[in-house]
Amino acid sequence: MRVRYFFMAPVLCVASLAAQGLDPASILHPTPDLWPTYNGDYSGKRFSPLKQIDSNNVKNLQLAWLFEANTGAGGDPFGTAIKSTPLVVDGVLYFTVPDHAWAIDARTGREIWHYKWESKGGIHTGNRGVGIYHDWLFFETPDNHLVSLEKNSGKFRWAVEIADLAQEYFSTPAPLVIGNHIIVGVGGDSLDVPGYLESRDPETGSVQWHWNTSPRPGEPGSETWPNEQSMTHGGGMTWMTGTYDPELHLLYWGIGNPNPVHAGQGRKGENLWTCSIVALNPDTGKLVWAFQASPHDTHDWDNVEAPVLFDGEINGQKRKLLAQAARNGYFFVLDRTNGKSIVTAPFVDLNWSKGVDSRGQPIPNEEKEPKTDGALVIPASGGATNWPPPSFDPETGLFYVSATPSYSVYYLTDTSDKPEGYGGRDAGVWSESELEALDYQTGKIRWRHVYPGDGGSLSGVLTTAGHLLFAGDPSSNFIAFEPADGKILWHAALTSKVSNGPMTYELDNRQYVIVGAGNMLYAFTLPK
């Protein structure tokens, strides 16, 4: 029996008893009491209009409640940190760790229900959270199932397999709900398996459409692979949640690196559509446009970082923009209607690229590909940034990202004509952590806050209309910054490093800021 879920006494079920469910249309314009999807809304900005907590009173912020995500198996290697961003609907907060989902009272932090999925295996590296469609909740598991529960009770509805565990896929993203589509992605590098996105039916879990991240013979992009075998085993995983523009009706997703990971000699060419930002029709899965951030990647730089959507001004003209701070060290700003480059600029020092071509795409330096005797590459394989979500503040016009300047020595371990798996490795030499504010019009760094000490550590970012920016540092502090200049306004010491993207909501005229650190969930608010 796979199902195990637990209930607190009925008195704790407060708002969930009167739940009205979540209409997907609510994600377009969330009310103060909602955080209805992974990034708060479809844009990926992670900017909240709430301003009860502001730059003047944030110094008074206090801990409202604390919740420990106890998986019930002390020392269990599967019990990993909270990487999910909780959703708040009907006064209830929903979040996950691998194989587990919780509903807790968003006012008090008291558990309403807990569900455990009995896993058959898979890499338990993290889970980014849930998607909600009306009164149904959806999350992915490390052994590649999409699980659906009744939102109000945690009761099991169904589970469907979305990838083959025997091929060493594992699944981590929070499903994205668009209309009646549950968009799911997959991960897995070790067996040179193909990546893809799927849309699933919320009623049954059946496939509505399937899109391969590498083309098939004769399809656009197939000319960037040497043969059918290389492209159909070429990787391109979809392990982070994308964004959506309802006006253009386009779904945007970041695509992972090609396989074999470090050994590119068997897949000569640009290897589309790996390491790309793609725009798809969410009703059909048809590719509309794509922009490749790392042609012929050999450094394990998944391009899955959030494609953030906003409207801005370029050279005096209003434009519909998409911005991404990529793992390869470049900051990209594109026209999201067509994928054309507007800005390409490095946000850390890098040496793997010779420059940028006329399309705004980096030009790889073949001297910096992995070698048997090593190649010193900037940045390291962990990247200049990674999956923790950035934020864009429309009031400052700045894009905020946790960055990791770093370098590493990359080695080629499989020199054959047909390498498999990773085909190489890298050995980290140095890294540090910092928070950066980027000007979207130029790509220049407006300010940076370098955290003390060596070693890379990343945190998700949240900005608010209260003139606040929230992020975590490598010393387990949760910090509120002034977004215009990076001045520190407040901090709280946590038991672990911030491990998710912070979020915020307002209930009963009281604003809460929620952050995960290790297996603990913290809620901060102002004194009554």
Coordinates of C-alpha atoms in Angstrom, one line a residue:
M1 CA 0.0 0.0 0.0
R2 CA 1.6 3.3 -1.1
V3 CA -0.6 5.6 0.8
R4 CA 0.0 7.0 4.3
Y5 CA -1.5 10.2 5.4
F6 CA -2.1 11.7 8.8
F7 CA -4.6 14.1 10.3
M8 CA -4.6 16.4 13.3
A9 CA -7.7 16.8 15.4
P10 CA -10.6 18.4 13.5
V11 CA -10.2 21.7 15.3
L12 CA -6.9 22.3 13.4
C13 CA -8.5 22.0 10.0
V14 CA -9.8 25.6 10.1
A15 CA -9.7 27.2 6.7
S16 CA -9.4 24.0 4.8
L17 CA -12.9 22.9 5.8
A18 CA -14.3 26.0 4.0
A19 CA -11.9 25.7 1.1
Q20 CA -13.1 26.9 -2.3
G21 CA -10.3 25.5 -4.3
L22 CA -7.9 27.2 -6.7
D23 CA -9.2 28.3 -10.1
P24 CA -6.2 28.4 -12.5
A25 CA -7.3 31.9 -13.5
S26 CA -6.4 33.0 -9.9
I27 CA -2.7 32.5 -10.8
L28 CA -2.9 35.3 -13.2
H29 CA -3.6 37.9 -10.5
P30 CA -3.0 36.5 -7.0
T31 CA -4.8 38.2 -4.1
P32 CA -2.7 39.0 -0.9
D33 CA -3.8 35.7 0.7
L34 CA -2.5 33.6 -2.2
W35 CA 0.8 32.2 -3.3
P36 CA -0.8 29.8 -5.9
T37 CA 2.1 28.6 -7.9
Y38 CA 5.8 27.9 -7.6
N39 CA 7.0 31.4 -8.4
G40 CA 4.0 33.2 -6.8
D41 CA 2.5 34.0 -10.3
Y42 CA 3.3 32.9 -13.8
S43 CA 6.0 35.6 -14.5
G44 CA 8.7 34.2 -12.3
K45 CA 9.5 37.6 -10.9
R46 CA 9.0 36.6 -7.3
F47 CA 8.0 40.1 -6.5
S48 CA 5.1 40.6 -4.0
P49 CA 2.9 43.7 -3.9
L50 CA 2.6 43.3 -0.1
K51 CA 4.1 46.1 1.9
Q52 CA 2.8 45.8 5.5
I53 CA 6.4 44.7 6.3
D54 CA 8.6 47.4 4.9
S55 CA 12.1 48.9 5.1
N56 CA 11.1 51.0 8.2
N57 CA 9.6 48.3 10.4
V58 CA 11.4 45.2 9.2
K59 CA 13.8 45.6 12.2
N60 CA 10.8 44.4 14.3
L61 CA 10.2 41.2 12.4
Q62 CA 9.7 38.2 14.8
L63 CA 9.3 34.5 14.5
A64 CA 5.6 33.6 14.3
W65 CA 5.9 29.8 14.1
L66 CA 8.3 27.1 13.2
F67 CA 7.5 23.7 11.5
E68 CA 9.8 20.7 11.4
A69 CA 9.4 18.5 8.3
N70 CA 9.8 15.2 10.1
T71 CA 9.8 12.3 7.6
G72 CA 9.5 9.8 10.4
A73 CA 12.8 8.0 9.7
G74 CA 15.7 9.5 11.7
G75 CA 18.9 9.5 9.7
D76 CA 17.0 8.6 6.6
P77 CA 19.2 9.6 3.6
F78 CA 16.0 10.3 1.6
G79 CA 15.0 13.1 4.1
T80 CA 16.6 16.1 2.4
A81 CA 16.2 19.8 2.9
I82 CA 13.1 21.8 2.1
K83 CA 13.8 23.0 -1.5
S84 CA 10.1 23.6 -2.3
T85 CA 8.5 27.0 -2.3
P86 CA 5.2 26.5 -0.3
L87 CA 1.9 27.4 -1.9
V88 CA -0.8 29.1 0.1
V89 CA -4.4 28.6 -0.8
D90 CA -7.5 29.0 1.5
G91 CA -5.3 29.8 4.5
V92 CA -3.4 26.5 4.2
L93 CA 0.2 26.2 3.2
Y94 CA 1.4 23.2 1.1
F95 CA 5.0 22.0 0.6
T96 CA 7.1 19.0 -0.1
V97 CA 10.4 17.2 0.5
P98 CA 11.2 14.1 -1.6
D99 CA 8.4 11.5 -1.2
H100 CA 6.5 13.7 1.3
A101 CA 3.8 16.4 1.2
W102 CA 2.3 18.5 4.0
A103 CA -0.6 20.8 4.6
I104 CA -0.2 23.1 7.5
D105 CA -2.2 26.0 8.9
A106 CA -0.7 29.2 7.3
R107 CA -1.5 31.2 10.5
T108 CA -0.1 28.9 13.1
G109 CA 2.1 26.3 11.4
R110 CA 0.1 23.4 12.8
E111 CA 0.0 20.2 10.7
I112 CA -3.3 19.5 9.0
W113 CA -2.2 16.4 7.0
H114 CA 1.0 14.6 6.0
Y115 CA 1.2 12.2 3.0
K116 CA 4.1 9.8 2.4
W117 CA 4.8 8.2 -0.9
E118 CA 6.4 4.7 -0.7
S119 CA 9.3 5.1 -3.1
K120 CA 10.9 2.5 -5.3
G121 CA 14.2 4.4 -5.4
G122 CA 15.6 7.3 -7.5
I123 CA 17.9 10.1 -6.6
H124 CA 16.4 12.1 -3.7
T125 CA 18.2 15.3 -4.4
G126 CA 15.3 17.6 -3.7
N127 CA 11.7 18.5 -4.6
R128 CA 10.5 21.9 -5.6
G129 CA 6.9 21.7 -4.5
V130 CA 3.3 21.2 -5.6
G131 CA 0.9 22.4 -8.2
I132 CA -2.8 22.9 -7.4
Y133 CA -5.8 22.7 -9.7
H134 CA -9.1 23.5 -8.0
D135 CA -9.3 21.0 -5.1
W136 CA -6.5 18.7 -6.4
L137 CA -2.8 18.8 -5.5
F138 CA 0.0 17.4 -7.7
F139 CA 3.7 16.6 -7.0
E140 CA 6.4 14.6 -8.6
T141 CA 8.5 11.9 -6.9
P142 CA 12.1 10.8 -7.2
D143 CA 10.9 7.5 -8.7
N144 CA 9.1 9.4 -11.4
H145 CA 5.5 9.4 -10.5
L146 CA 3.1 12.3 -10.7
V147 CA 1.0 11.9 -7.6
S148 CA -2.4 13.6 -7.1
L149 CA -4.1 14.1 -3.7
E150 CA -7.3 15.7 -2.6
K151 CA -6.0 19.1 -1.4
N152 CA -8.2 19.5 1.6
S153 CA -7.6 16.0 3.2
G154 CA -4.4 14.6 1.6
K155 CA -6.4 11.6 0.4
F156 CA -4.7 9.7 -2.5
R157 CA -6.4 10.1 -5.9
W158 CA -4.0 8.5 -8.3
A159 CA -0.4 8.2 -9.4
V160 CA 1.0 7.8 -12.9
E161 CA 4.5 7.1 -14.0
I162 CA 6.1 9.9 -16.0
A163 CA 9.5 8.4 -16.6
D164 CA 11.3 5.1 -16.3
L165 CA 13.2 4.6 -13.1
A166 CA 15.2 1.7 -14.7
Q167 CA 16.7 4.3 -17.0
E168 CA 17.8 6.4 -14.0
Y169 CA 15.4 9.3 -14.5
F170 CA 14.5 11.2 -11.4
S171 CA 11.9 13.9 -11.1
T172 CA 12.2 17.1 -9.0
P173 CA 10.2 20.1 -10.4
A174 CA 7.0 21.6 -9.0
P175 CA 4.2 21.0 -11.6
L176 CA 3.0 24.1 -13.4
V177 CA -0.8 24.4 -13.9
I178 CA -1.9 26.3 -17.0
G179 CA -5.7 26.0 -17.6
N180 CA -6.4 22.3 -17.6
H181 CA -2.7 21.3 -18.2
I182 CA -0.4 19.9 -15.5
I183 CA 3.1 20.5 -17.0
V184 CA 5.7 18.1 -15.7
G185 CA 9.5 17.8 -16.3
V186 CA 12.1 15.1 -15.6
G187 CA 15.8 14.8 -14.7
G188 CA 18.6 12.3 -15.2
D189 CA 22.1 12.3 -16.6
S190 CA 23.9 9.0 -16.0
L191 CA 22.4 6.8 -18.8
D192 CA 22.3 9.3 -21.8
V193 CA 18.5 9.2 -21.9
P194 CA 16.4 11.8 -23.7
G195 CA 14.8 14.8 -21.9
Y196 CA 11.2 15.9 -22.4
L197 CA 8.3 17.9 -21.2
E198 CA 4.8 16.6 -20.8
S199 CA 1.3 18.0 -20.2
R200 CA -0.9 15.7 -18.1
D201 CA -4.7 15.7 -17.6
P202 CA -5.7 16.8 -14.1
E203 CA -8.6 14.3 -14.1
T204 CA -6.7 11.2 -15.0
G205 CA -3.0 11.9 -15.3
S206 CA -3.0 10.9 -19.0
V207 CA -0.7 12.5 -21.5
Q208 CA -2.1 15.5 -23.3
W209 CA 1.2 16.2 -25.2
H210 CA 4.9 15.2 -25.1
W211 CA 7.7 17.4 -26.4
N212 CA 11.3 16.1 -26.8
T213 CA 14.1 18.5 -25.8
S214 CA 16.3 17.2 -28.7
P215 CA 14.9 16.9 -32.2
R216 CA 14.3 13.7 -34.2
P217 CA 15.7 13.2 -37.7
G218 CA 14.4 15.7 -40.2
E219 CA 13.1 18.1 -37.5
P220 CA 14.5 21.6 -37.0
G221 CA 17.6 21.4 -35.0
S222 CA 18.5 17.9 -36.0
E223 CA 21.3 19.3 -38.2
T224 CA 23.1 20.3 -34.9
W225 CA 23.7 16.6 -34.0
P226 CA 25.9 14.2 -35.9
N227 CA 23.5 11.3 -36.1
E228 CA 20.2 9.9 -34.8
Q229 CA 21.8 8.0 -31.9
S230 CA 23.4 11.0 -30.5
M231 CA 20.3 13.2 -30.5
T232 CA 17.9 10.5 -29.2
H233 CA 20.3 9.9 -26.3
G234 CA 21.3 13.5 -25.9
G235 CA 19.9 14.5 -22.5
G236 CA 18.4 18.0 -22.1
M237 CA 16.5 17.5 -18.8
T238 CA 13.7 19.7 -17.7
W239 CA 14.1 19.5 -13.9
M240 CA 13.0 23.1 -12.9
T241 CA 9.7 24.8 -13.2
G242 CA 9.1 27.2 -16.1
T243 CA 7.0 30.4 -16.6
Y244 CA 4.1 31.5 -18.7
D245 CA 2.8 34.6 -20.5
P246 CA -1.0 34.4 -20.7
E247 CA -1.2 37.3 -23.3
L248 CA 1.1 35.6 -25.7
H249 CA 0.0 32.2 -24.6
L250 CA 3.5 30.9 -24.5
L251 CA 5.1 28.5 -22.0
Y252 CA 8.8 29.2 -21.3
W253 CA 11.2 26.5 -20.0
G254 CA 14.9 26.1 -19.3
I255 CA 16.5 23.0 -20.8
G256 CA 19.4 21.1 -19.3
N257 CA 22.8 20.1 -20.6
P258 CA 23.5 17.5 -23.4
N259 CA 24.8 14.0 -22.8
P260 CA 27.4 12.6 -22.5
V261 CA 28.0 15.3 -19.9
H262 CA 31.7 16.3 -20.1
A263 CA 32.7 14.3 -23.2
G264 CA 31.4 16.0 -26.3
Q265 CA 33.4 14.3 -29.0
G266 CA 30.6 11.9 -29.9
R267 CA 28.0 14.7 -30.4
K268 CA 29.8 17.4 -32.4
G269 CA 27.6 20.4 -33.2
E270 CA 25.5 22.9 -31.2
N271 CA 23.2 20.1 -29.8
L272 CA 19.9 21.9 -30.0
W273 CA 17.7 22.3 -28.0
T274 CA 19.8 21.5 -25.0
C275 CA 21.1 24.3 -22.8
S276 CA 18.4 26.5 -24.2
I277 CA 15.4 28.7 -23.3
V278 CA 12.4 27.5 -25.3
A279 CA 8.9 28.9 -25.8
L280 CA 6.1 26.3 -26.4
N281 CA 2.4 26.5 -27.1
P282 CA 1.0 25.1 -23.8
D283 CA -2.0 23.5 -25.5
T284 CA 0.0 21.5 -28.1
G285 CA 3.6 21.4 -26.9
K286 CA 4.7 22.8 -30.3
L287 CA 8.0 24.7 -30.3
V288 CA 7.5 28.4 -31.1
W289 CA 11.1 29.7 -30.6
A290 CA 14.3 28.8 -28.8
F291 CA 17.5 30.6 -27.7
Q292 CA 20.6 28.5 -26.9
A293 CA 22.7 29.8 -24.0
S294 CA 25.6 27.3 -24.1
P295 CA 26.1 25.7 -27.6
H296 CA 27.7 22.3 -27.4
D297 CA 28.0 22.4 -23.6
T298 CA 30.7 20.2 -22.1
H299 CA 30.7 21.7 -18.5
D300 CA 27.4 20.4 -17.1
W301 CA 25.8 23.8 -17.2
D302 CA 22.1 23.0 -17.2
N303 CA 20.2 26.1 -18.5
V304 CA 17.2 25.4 -16.3
E305 CA 17.4 28.7 -14.3
A306 CA 14.1 30.6 -14.2
P307 CA 13.1 32.5 -17.4
V308 CA 11.7 35.7 -15.7
L309 CA 9.1 37.7 -17.6
F310 CA 8.5 41.4 -17.3
D311 CA 7.7 44.4 -19.5
G312 CA 10.5 47.0 -19.7
E313 CA 12.0 49.8 -21.8
I314 CA 14.8 49.2 -24.2
N315 CA 16.2 52.3 -26.0
G316 CA 13.1 54.2 -25.2
Q317 CA 10.7 51.5 -26.5
K318 CA 8.4 49.4 -24.5
R319 CA 9.3 45.7 -24.9
K320 CA 8.1 42.3 -23.6
L321 CA 11.1 40.9 -22.0
L322 CA 12.5 37.6 -20.7
A323 CA 15.6 37.6 -18.5
Q324 CA 17.7 34.7 -17.2
A325 CA 20.9 34.6 -15.1
A326 CA 22.3 31.4 -16.5
R327 CA 24.5 28.8 -14.9
N328 CA 27.2 29.4 -17.5
G329 CA 27.9 32.9 -16.1
Y330 CA 25.9 35.0 -18.6
F331 CA 22.9 37.2 -18.1
F332 CA 20.5 37.1 -21.0
V333 CA 17.6 39.5 -21.9
L334 CA 15.5 38.4 -24.8
D335 CA 12.4 39.6 -26.6
R336 CA 9.9 37.0 -25.3
T337 CA 7.7 37.3 -28.4
N338 CA 10.4 35.9 -30.6
G339 CA 13.5 34.9 -28.6
K340 CA 15.7 37.5 -30.2
S341 CA 18.7 38.7 -28.0
I342 CA 18.7 42.1 -26.5
V343 CA 21.4 41.8 -23.8
T344 CA 24.1 39.2 -23.3
A345 CA 26.6 40.1 -20.5
P346 CA 28.6 38.1 -18.0
F347 CA 27.7 38.6 -14.3
V348 CA 30.8 36.8 -13.0
D349 CA 34.3 36.4 -14.4
L350 CA 34.5 33.6 -17.0
N351 CA 37.0 32.2 -19.5
W352 CA 35.1 29.4 -21.3
S353 CA 33.8 31.8 -24.0
K354 CA 35.6 33.7 -26.7
G355 CA 32.8 36.3 -26.7
V356 CA 29.3 36.7 -28.2
D357 CA 28.1 36.2 -31.7
S358 CA 25.6 38.2 -33.7
R359 CA 22.7 36.2 -32.3
G360 CA 23.8 37.1 -28.7
Q361 CA 24.9 33.6 -28.0
P362 CA 28.3 32.8 -26.4
I363 CA 31.1 31.4 -28.5
P364 CA 32.7 28.4 -26.8
N365 CA 36.5 28.4 -26.4
E366 CA 37.5 24.8 -27.4
E367 CA 40.7 25.2 -25.3
K368 CA 38.4 25.2 -22.2
E369 CA 36.8 21.8 -22.9
P370 CA 37.7 19.1 -20.5
K371 CA 41.1 17.5 -21.2
T372 CA 42.9 14.4 -19.9
D373 CA 45.5 16.6 -18.2
G374 CA 42.9 19.1 -17.0
A375 CA 41.6 22.5 -18.1
L376 CA 41.1 25.4 -15.7
V377 CA 37.6 26.7 -16.4
I378 CA 35.6 29.6 -14.9
P379 CA 33.0 29.0 -13.6
A380 CA 32.9 25.6 -12.0
S381 CA 30.3 22.9 -12.9
G382 CA 28.0 24.1 -10.1
G383 CA 27.8 27.3 -12.2
A384 CA 27.8 31.0 -11.7
T385 CA 24.3 30.4 -10.2
N386 CA 22.0 27.4 -10.0
W387 CA 18.4 26.4 -9.4
P388 CA 17.6 28.8 -6.4
P389 CA 15.1 31.3 -7.9
P390 CA 16.1 34.9 -8.6
S391 CA 13.7 37.9 -8.4
F392 CA 12.9 41.0 -10.5
D393 CA 11.7 44.1 -8.7
P394 CA 9.7 46.4 -11.1
E395 CA 10.1 49.3 -8.7
T396 CA 13.9 49.3 -8.9
G397 CA 14.1 47.8 -12.4
L398 CA 16.8 45.4 -11.1
F399 CA 17.2 41.7 -11.4
Y400 CA 18.5 39.9 -8.3
V401 CA 20.4 36.7 -8.2
S402 CA 22.5 34.6 -5.9
A403 CA 25.8 34.1 -7.6
T404 CA 28.9 31.9 -7.1
P405 CA 32.1 33.1 -8.7
S406 CA 34.2 30.0 -9.0
Y407 CA 36.7 28.0 -11.0
S408 CA 37.5 24.4 -11.4
V409 CA 39.7 21.9 -13.3
Y410 CA 37.8 19.8 -15.8
Y411 CA 39.1 16.4 -16.8
L412 CA 38.2 14.2 -19.7
T413 CA 38.1 10.5 -18.6
D414 CA 36.5 8.9 -21.6
T415 CA 38.5 9.6 -24.8
S416 CA 36.7 7.1 -27.0
D417 CA 34.7 8.1 -30.1
K418 CA 31.5 7.0 -28.4
P419 CA 31.7 8.1 -24.8
E420 CA 28.9 7.4 -22.4
G421 CA 27.5 8.8 -19.1
Y422 CA 29.6 11.7 -17.7
G423 CA 32.8 11.0 -19.6
G424 CA 34.7 13.3 -17.3
R425 CA 34.7 15.2 -14.0
D426 CA 35.7 18.4 -12.5
A427 CA 37.7 19.3 -9.3
G428 CA 36.6 22.5 -7.6
V429 CA 39.5 24.9 -6.8
W430 CA 37.8 28.0 -5.4
S431 CA 34.4 29.7 -5.0
E432 CA 32.6 32.4 -3.0
S433 CA 29.0 33.5 -2.6
E434 CA 27.4 36.9 -3.3
L435 CA 24.1 38.6 -4.0
E436 CA 24.0 40.7 -7.2
A437 CA 21.7 43.3 -8.6
L438 CA 21.7 43.5 -12.4
D439 CA 20.5 46.3 -14.7
Y440 CA 18.3 44.6 -17.3
Q441 CA 18.9 47.3 -19.9
T442 CA 22.7 46.9 -19.9
G443 CA 23.5 43.7 -17.9
K444 CA 25.8 45.7 -15.7
I445 CA 26.1 44.9 -12.0
R446 CA 24.5 47.8 -10.1
W447 CA 25.5 46.5 -6.7
R448 CA 26.8 43.3 -5.2
H449 CA 27.1 42.0 -1.6
V450 CA 29.9 39.5 -1.1
Y451 CA 29.4 37.1 1.8
P452 CA 32.4 36.5 4.0
G453 CA 34.5 33.3 3.7
D454 CA 35.2 30.9 0.8
G455 CA 32.8 28.4 -0.5
G456 CA 29.7 28.6 -2.7
S457 CA 26.2 28.7 -1.2
L458 CA 23.1 29.8 -3.0
S459 CA 19.7 31.1 -1.8
G460 CA 16.4 31.9 -3.4
V461 CA 15.4 35.6 -3.6
L462 CA 12.2 37.4 -2.8
T463 CA 11.4 41.2 -3.3
T464 CA 8.4 43.1 -2.1
A465 CA 6.7 46.4 -2.5
G466 CA 7.8 47.2 1.0
H467 CA 11.2 48.0 -0.5
L468 CA 12.7 44.8 0.8
L469 CA 14.8 42.0 -0.6
F470 CA 15.0 38.7 1.3
A471 CA 17.8 36.1 0.8
G472 CA 20.0 33.8 2.8
D473 CA 23.8 33.7 3.3
P474 CA 26.3 30.8 3.7
S475 CA 26.4 31.4 7.5
S476 CA 22.7 30.3 8.0
N477 CA 21.4 33.9 8.2
F478 CA 18.1 35.0 6.7
I479 CA 18.6 38.6 5.6
A480 CA 16.5 41.6 4.6
F481 CA 18.3 44.0 2.2
E482 CA 17.4 47.4 0.8
P483 CA 16.9 46.4 -2.9
A484 CA 18.1 49.8 -4.3
D485 CA 21.6 49.6 -2.8
G486 CA 22.0 46.3 -0.9
K487 CA 22.1 47.8 2.6
I488 CA 21.3 45.2 5.3
L489 CA 18.2 46.1 7.3
W490 CA 17.6 42.9 9.4
H491 CA 18.7 39.4 9.8
A492 CA 17.8 36.3 11.8
A493 CA 20.1 33.3 12.5
L494 CA 18.5 30.0 11.3
T495 CA 19.5 26.4 12.2
S496 CA 20.7 25.8 8.6
K497 CA 21.4 27.7 5.4
V498 CA 18.3 28.9 3.4
S499 CA 17.4 26.0 1.2
N500 CA 14.5 27.3 -0.9
G501 CA 12.9 30.4 -2.4
P502 CA 11.3 32.5 0.3
M503 CA 7.7 33.6 -0.2
T504 CA 5.1 35.9 1.5
Y505 CA 1.3 36.2 2.0
E506 CA -1.2 38.1 4.1
L507 CA -4.0 36.7 6.2
D508 CA -6.3 38.6 8.6
N509 CA -4.4 41.8 7.8
R510 CA -1.1 40.3 8.8
Q511 CA 1.8 39.7 6.5
Y512 CA 4.0 36.6 6.8
V513 CA 7.4 35.8 5.3
I514 CA 8.1 32.1 4.9
V515 CA 11.6 30.5 4.4
G516 CA 12.9 27.0 4.4
A517 CA 16.3 26.0 6.0
G518 CA 17.2 22.4 6.2
N519 CA 14.1 20.5 7.3
M520 CA 12.7 23.5 9.1
L521 CA 10.1 26.0 7.8
Y522 CA 10.2 29.4 9.4
A523 CA 7.4 32.1 9.5
F524 CA 8.2 35.7 10.3
T525 CA 5.8 38.5 11.0
L526 CA 5.5 41.8 12.8
P527 CA 4.4 41.9 16.5
K528 CA 0.6 42.3 16.9

